[in-house]
Coordinates of N, CA, C and O in Angstrom, one line a residue:
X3 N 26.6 -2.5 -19.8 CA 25.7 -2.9 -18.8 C 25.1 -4.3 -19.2 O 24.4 -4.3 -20.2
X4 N 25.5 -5.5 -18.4 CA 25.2 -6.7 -18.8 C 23.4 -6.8 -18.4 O 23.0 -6.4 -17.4
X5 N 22.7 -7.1 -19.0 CA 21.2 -7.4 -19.0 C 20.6 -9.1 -18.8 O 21.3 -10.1 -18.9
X6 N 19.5 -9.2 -18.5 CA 19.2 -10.8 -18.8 C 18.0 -10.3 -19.5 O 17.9 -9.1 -19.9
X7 N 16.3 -11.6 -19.8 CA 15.9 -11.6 -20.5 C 14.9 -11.5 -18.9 O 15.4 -11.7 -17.8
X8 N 13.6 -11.3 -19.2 CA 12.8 -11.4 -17.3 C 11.4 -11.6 -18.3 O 11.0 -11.1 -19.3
X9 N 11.1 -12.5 -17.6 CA 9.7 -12.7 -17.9 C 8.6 -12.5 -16.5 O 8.5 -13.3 -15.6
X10 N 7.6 -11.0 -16.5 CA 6.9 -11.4 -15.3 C 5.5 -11.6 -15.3 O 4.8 -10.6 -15.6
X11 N 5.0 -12.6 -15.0 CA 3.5 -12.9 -15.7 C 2.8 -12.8 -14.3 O 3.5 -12.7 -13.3
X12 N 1.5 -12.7 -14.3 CA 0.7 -12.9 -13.6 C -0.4 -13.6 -14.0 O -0.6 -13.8 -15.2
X13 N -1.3 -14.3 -13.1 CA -2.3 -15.1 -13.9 C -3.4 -14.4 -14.7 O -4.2 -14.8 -15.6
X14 N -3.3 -13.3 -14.4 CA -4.1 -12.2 -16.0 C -4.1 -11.7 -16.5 O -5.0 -11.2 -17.1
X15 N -2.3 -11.4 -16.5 CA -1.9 -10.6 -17.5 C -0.2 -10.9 -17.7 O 0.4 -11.5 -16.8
X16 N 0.5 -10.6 -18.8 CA 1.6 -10.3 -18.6 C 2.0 -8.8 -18.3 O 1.6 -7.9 -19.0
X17 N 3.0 -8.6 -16.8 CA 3.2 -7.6 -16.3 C 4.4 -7.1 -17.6 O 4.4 -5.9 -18.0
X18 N 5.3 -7.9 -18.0 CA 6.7 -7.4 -18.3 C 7.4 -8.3 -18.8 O 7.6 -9.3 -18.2
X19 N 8.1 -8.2 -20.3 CA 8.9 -8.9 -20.8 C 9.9 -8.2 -21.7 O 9.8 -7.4 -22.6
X20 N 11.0 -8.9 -21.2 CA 12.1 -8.0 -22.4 C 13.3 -7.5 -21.0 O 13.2 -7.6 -19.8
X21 N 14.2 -7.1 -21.8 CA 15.5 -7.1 -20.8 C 15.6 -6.6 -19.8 O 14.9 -5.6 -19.8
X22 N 16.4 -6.7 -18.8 CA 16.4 -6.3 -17.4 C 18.1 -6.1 -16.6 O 19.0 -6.8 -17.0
X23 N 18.5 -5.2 -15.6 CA 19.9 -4.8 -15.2 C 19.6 -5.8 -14.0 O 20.3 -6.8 -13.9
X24 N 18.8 -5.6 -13.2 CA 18.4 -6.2 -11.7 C 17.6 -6.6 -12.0 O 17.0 -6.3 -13.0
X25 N 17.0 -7.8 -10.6 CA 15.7 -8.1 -10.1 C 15.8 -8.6 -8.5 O 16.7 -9.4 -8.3
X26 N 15.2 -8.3 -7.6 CA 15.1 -8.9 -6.2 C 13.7 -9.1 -6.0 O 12.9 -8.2 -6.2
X27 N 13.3 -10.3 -5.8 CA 12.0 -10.8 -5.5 C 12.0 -11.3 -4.2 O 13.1 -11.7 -3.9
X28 N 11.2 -11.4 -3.3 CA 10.7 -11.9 -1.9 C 10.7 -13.0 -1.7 O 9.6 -13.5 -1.4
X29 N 11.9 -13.8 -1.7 CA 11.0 -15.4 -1.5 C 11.3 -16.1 0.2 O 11.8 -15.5 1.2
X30 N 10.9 -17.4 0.2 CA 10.8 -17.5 1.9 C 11.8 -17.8 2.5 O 11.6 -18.3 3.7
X31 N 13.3 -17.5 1.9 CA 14.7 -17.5 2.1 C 15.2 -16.0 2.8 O 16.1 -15.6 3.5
X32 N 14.2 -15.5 2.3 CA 14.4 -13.6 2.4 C 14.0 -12.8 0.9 O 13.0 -13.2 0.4
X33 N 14.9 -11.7 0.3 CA 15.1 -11.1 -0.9 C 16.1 -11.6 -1.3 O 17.2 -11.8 -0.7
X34 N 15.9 -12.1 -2.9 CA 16.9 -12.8 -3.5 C 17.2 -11.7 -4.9 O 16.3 -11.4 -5.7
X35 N 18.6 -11.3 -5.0 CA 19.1 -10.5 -6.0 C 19.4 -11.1 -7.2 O 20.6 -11.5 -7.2
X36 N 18.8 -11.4 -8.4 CA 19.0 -11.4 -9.6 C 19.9 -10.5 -10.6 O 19.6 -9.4 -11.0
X37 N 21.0 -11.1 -10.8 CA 21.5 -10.0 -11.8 C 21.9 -11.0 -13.0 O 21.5 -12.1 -13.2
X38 N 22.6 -10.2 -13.8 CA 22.7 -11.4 -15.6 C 23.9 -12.3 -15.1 O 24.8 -12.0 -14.4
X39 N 23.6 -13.4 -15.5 CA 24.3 -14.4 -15.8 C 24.6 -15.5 -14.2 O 25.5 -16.2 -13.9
X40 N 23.4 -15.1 -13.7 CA 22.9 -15.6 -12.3 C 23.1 -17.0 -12.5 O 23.3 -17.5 -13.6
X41 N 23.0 -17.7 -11.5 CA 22.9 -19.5 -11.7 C 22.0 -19.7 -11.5 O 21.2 -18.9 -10.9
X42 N 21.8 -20.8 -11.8 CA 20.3 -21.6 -12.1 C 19.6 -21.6 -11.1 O 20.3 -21.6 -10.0
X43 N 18.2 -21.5 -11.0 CA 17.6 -22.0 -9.8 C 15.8 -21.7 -9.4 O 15.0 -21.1 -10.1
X44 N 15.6 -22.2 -8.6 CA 13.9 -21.7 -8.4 C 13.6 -21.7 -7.1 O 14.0 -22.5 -6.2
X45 N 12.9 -20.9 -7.0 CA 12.3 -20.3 -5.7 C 11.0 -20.1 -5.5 O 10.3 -20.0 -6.5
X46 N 10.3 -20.0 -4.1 CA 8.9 -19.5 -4.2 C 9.0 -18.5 -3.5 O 9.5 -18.2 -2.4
X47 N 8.0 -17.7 -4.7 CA 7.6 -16.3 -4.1 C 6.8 -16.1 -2.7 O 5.7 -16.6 -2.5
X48 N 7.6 -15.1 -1.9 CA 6.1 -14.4 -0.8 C 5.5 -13.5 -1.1 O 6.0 -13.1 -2.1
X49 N 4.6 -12.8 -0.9 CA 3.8 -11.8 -1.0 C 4.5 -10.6 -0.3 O 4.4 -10.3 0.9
X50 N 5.4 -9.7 -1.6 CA 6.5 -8.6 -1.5 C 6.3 -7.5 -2.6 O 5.4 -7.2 -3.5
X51 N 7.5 -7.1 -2.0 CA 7.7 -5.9 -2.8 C 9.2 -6.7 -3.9 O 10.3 -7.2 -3.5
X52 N 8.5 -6.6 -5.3 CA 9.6 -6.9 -6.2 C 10.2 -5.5 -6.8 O 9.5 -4.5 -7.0
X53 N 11.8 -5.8 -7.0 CA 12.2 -4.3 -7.5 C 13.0 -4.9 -9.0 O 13.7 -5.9 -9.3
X54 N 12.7 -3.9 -9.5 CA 13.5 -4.2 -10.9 C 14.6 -3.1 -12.0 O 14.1 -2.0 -11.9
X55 N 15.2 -3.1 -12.4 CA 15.4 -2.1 -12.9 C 15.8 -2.5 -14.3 O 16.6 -3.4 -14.5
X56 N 14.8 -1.5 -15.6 CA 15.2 -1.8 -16.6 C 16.4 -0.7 -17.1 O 16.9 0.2 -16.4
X57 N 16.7 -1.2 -18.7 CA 18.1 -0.4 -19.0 C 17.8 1.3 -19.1 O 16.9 1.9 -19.5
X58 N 18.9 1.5 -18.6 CA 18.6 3.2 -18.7 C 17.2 3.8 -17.9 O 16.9 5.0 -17.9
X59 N 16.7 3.1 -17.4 CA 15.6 3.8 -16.2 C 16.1 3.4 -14.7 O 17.0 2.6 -14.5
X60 N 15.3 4.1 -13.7 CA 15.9 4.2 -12.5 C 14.7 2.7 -11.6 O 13.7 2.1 -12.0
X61 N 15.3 2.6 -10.7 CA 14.8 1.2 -9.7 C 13.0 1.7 -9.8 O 12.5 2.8 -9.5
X62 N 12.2 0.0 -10.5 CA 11.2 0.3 -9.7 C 11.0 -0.9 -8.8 O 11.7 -1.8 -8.3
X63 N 9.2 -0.4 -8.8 CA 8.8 -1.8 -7.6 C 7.3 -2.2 -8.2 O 6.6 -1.5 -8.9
X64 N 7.1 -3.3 -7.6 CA 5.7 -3.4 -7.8 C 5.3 -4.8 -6.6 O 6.0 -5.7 -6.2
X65 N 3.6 -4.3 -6.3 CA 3.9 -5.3 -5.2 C 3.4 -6.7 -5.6 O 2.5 -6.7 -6.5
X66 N 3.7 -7.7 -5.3 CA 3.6 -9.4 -5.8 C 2.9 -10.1 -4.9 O 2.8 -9.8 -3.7
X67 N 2.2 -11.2 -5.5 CA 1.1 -12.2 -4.1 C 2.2 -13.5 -4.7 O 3.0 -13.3 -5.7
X68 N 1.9 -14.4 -4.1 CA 2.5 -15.9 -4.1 C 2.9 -16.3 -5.4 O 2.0 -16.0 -6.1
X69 N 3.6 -16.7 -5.8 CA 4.2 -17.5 -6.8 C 5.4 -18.2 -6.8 O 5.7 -18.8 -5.8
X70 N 6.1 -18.2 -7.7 CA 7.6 -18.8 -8.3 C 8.5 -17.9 -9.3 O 8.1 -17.1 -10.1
X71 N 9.7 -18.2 -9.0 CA 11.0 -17.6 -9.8 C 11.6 -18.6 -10.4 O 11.9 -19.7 -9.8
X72 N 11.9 -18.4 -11.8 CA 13.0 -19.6 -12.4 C 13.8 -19.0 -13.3 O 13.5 -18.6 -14.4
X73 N 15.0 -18.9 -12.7 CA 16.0 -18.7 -13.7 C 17.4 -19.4 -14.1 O 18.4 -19.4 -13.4
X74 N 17.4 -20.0 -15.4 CA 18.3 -20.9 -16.1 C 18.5 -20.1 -17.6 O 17.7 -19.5 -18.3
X75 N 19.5 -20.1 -17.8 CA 20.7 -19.8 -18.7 C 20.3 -18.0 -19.0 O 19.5 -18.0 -20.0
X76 N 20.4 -17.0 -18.5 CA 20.0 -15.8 -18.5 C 18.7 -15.4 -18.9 O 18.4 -14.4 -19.6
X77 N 18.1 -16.1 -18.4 CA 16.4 -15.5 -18.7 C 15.4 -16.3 -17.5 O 15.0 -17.5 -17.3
X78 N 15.2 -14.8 -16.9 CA 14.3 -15.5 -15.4 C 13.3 -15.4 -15.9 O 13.1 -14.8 -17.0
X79 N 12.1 -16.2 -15.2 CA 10.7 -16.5 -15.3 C 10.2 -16.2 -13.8 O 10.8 -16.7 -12.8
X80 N 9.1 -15.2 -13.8 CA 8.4 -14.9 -12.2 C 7.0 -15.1 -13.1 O 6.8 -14.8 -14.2
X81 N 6.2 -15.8 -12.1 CA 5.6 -16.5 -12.2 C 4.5 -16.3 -11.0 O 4.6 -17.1 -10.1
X82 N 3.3 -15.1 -10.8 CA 3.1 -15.1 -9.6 C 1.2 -14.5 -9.9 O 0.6 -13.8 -10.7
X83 N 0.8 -15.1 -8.7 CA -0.9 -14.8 -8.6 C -1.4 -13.3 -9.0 O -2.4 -13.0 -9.6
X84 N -0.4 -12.5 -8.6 CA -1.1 -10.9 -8.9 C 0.0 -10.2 -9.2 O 0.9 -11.0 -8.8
X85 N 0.6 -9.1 -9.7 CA 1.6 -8.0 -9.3 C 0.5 -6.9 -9.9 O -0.5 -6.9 -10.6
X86 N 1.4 -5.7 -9.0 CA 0.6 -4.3 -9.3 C 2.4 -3.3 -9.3 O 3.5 -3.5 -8.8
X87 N 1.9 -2.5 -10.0 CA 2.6 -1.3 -9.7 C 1.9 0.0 -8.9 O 0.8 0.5 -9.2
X88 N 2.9 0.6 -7.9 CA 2.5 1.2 -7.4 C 1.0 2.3 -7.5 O 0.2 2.7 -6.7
X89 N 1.3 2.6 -8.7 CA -0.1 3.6 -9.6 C -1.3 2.5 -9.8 O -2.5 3.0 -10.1
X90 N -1.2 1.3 -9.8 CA -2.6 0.4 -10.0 C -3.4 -0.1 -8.5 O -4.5 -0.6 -8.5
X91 N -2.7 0.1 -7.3 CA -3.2 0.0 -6.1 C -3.9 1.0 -5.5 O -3.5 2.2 -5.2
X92 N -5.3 0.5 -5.3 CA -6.5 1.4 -4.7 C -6.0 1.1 -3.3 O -5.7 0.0 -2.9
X93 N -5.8 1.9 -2.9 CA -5.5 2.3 -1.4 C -6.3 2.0 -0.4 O -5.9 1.3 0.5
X94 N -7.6 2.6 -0.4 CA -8.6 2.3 0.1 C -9.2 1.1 0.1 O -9.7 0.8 1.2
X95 N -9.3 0.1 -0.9 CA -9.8 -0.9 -1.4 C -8.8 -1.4 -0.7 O -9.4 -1.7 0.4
X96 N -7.4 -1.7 -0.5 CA -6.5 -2.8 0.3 C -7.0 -2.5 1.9 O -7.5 -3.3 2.7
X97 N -6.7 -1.0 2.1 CA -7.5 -0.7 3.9 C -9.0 -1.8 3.9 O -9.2 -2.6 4.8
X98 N -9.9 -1.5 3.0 CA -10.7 -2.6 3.5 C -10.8 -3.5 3.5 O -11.7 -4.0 4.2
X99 N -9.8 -4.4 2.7 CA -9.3 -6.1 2.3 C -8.8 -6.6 3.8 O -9.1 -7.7 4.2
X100 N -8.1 -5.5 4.5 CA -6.8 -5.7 5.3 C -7.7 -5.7 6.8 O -7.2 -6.2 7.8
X101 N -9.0 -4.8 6.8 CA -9.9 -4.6 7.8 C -10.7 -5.9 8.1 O -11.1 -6.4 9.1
X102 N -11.0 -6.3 6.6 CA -12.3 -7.5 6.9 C -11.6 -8.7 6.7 O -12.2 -9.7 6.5
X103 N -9.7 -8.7 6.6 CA -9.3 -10.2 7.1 C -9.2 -10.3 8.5 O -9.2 -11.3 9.3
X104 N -9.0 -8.7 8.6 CA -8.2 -8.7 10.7 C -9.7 -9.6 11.4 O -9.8 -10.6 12.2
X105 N -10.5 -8.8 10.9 CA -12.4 -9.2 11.0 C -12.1 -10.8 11.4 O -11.8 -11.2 12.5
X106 N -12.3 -11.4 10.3 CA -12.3 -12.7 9.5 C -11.6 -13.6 10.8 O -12.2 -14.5 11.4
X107 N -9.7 -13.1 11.2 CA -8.6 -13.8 11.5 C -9.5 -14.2 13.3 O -9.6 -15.3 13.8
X108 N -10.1 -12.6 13.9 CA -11.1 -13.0 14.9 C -11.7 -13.7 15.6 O -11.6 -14.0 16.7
X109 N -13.0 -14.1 14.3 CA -13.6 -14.9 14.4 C -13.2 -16.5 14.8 O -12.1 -16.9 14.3
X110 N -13.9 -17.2 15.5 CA -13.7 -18.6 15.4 C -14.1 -19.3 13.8 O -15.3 -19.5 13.5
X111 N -13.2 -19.6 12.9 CA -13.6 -20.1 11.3 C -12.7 -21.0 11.0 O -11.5 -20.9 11.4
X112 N -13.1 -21.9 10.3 CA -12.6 -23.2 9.5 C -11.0 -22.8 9.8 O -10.8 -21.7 10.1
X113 N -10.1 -23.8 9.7 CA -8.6 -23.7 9.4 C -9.2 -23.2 8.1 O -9.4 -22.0 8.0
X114 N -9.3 -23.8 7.4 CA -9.0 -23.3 5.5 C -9.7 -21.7 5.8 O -8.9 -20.9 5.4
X115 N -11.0 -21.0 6.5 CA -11.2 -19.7 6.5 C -10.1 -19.0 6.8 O -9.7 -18.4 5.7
X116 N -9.4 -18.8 7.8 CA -8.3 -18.5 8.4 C -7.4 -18.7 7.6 O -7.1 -17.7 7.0
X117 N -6.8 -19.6 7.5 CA -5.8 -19.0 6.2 C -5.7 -18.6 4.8 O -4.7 -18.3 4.1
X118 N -7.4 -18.5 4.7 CA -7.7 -17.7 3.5 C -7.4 -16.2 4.0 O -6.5 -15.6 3.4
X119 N -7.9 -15.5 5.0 CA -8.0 -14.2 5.8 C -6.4 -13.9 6.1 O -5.9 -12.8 5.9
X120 N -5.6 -14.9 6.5 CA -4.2 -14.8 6.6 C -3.7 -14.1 5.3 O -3.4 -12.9 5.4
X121 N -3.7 -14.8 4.1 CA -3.1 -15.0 2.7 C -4.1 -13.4 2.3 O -3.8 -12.6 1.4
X122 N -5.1 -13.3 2.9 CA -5.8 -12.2 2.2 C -5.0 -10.8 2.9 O -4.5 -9.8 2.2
X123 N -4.9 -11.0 4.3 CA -4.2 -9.8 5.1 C -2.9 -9.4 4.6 O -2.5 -8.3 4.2
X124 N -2.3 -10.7 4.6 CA -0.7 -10.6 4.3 C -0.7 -9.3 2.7 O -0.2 -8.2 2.7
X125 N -1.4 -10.1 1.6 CA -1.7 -9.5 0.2 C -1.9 -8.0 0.5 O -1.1 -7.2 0.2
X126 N -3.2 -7.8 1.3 CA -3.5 -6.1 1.3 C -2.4 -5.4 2.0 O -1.9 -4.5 1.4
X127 N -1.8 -5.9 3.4 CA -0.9 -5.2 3.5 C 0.3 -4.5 2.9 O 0.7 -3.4 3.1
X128 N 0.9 -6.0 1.8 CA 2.2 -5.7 1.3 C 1.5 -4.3 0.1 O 2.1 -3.2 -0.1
X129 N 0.0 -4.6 -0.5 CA 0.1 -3.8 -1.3 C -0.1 -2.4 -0.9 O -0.1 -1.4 -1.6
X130 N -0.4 -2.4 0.8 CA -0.4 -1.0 1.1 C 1.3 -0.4 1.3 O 1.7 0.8 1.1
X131 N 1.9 -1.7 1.7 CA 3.2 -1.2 1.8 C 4.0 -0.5 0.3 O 5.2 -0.1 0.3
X132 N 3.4 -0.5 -0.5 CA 4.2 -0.6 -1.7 C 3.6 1.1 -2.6 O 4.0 2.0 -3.3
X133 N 2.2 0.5 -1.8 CA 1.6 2.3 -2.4 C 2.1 3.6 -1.2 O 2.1 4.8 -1.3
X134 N 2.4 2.9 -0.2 CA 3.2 4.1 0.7 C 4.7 4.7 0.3 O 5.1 5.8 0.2
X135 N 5.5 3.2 0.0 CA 6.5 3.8 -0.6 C 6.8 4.9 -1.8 O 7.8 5.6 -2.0
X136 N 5.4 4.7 -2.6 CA 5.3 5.9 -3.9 C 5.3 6.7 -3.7 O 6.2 7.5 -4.3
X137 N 4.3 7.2 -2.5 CA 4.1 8.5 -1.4 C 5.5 9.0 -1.6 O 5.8 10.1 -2.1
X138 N 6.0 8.3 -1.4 CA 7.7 9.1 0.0 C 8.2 9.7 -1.4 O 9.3 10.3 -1.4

């Protein structure tokens, strides 16, 4: 089973480092599939569902906010504002992120408000999307 090297940081933590079979991250092309010995390249992340699979375990996911992908000579670099795995998403806490941007989007407010409320809705939803799929 050919592997690469994946680096996945967040700005407060490192999520994950060390070898990997797959990776599909969200970027504004669509889902882009990573596998070893991929060609070079960089991308920017959307606020998705990233899936990965390390050796000998089965597909996971975790959900991701905005960032970047870079991968050159078998070792990707994800590079992004937040990731969670499905067991670190308060459920509740995204329902009300996702209530008081709909709130927010409403309102008559600044361009820059509004697309804070945008970027805020988009975030709670994917991460509700991502704690539903655990459900199933």
């Amino acid at each position: 089973m050919n592997t690469f090297q994946v680096h996945i940081l967040a700005v407060d933590r490192t999520f994950y480092e060390g070898p990997c079979v797959s990776l599909t991250v969200p970027t504004s092309d669509g889902e882009q599939g990573i596998l070893a010995h991929h060609s070079s390249m960089i991308a920017a992340i959307q606020p998705g569902i990233l899936r990965y699979q390390l050796p000998g375990q089965p597909l996971q996911m975790a959900s991701v906010s905005p960032g970047m992908v870079k991968v050159e000579n078998n070792d990707v670099m994800v590079l992004v504002d937040s990731v969670e795995r499905p067991e670190e998403i308060d459920a509740a806490r995204a329902k009300r992120e996702a209530d008081e941007a709909r709130e927010i989007l409403l309102q008559k407010k600044s361009r820059q408000e509004y697309r804070i409320a945008q970027a805020t809705l988009a975030r709670a939803l994917n991460r509700l999307r991502v704690k539903a799929r655990d459900v199933d």
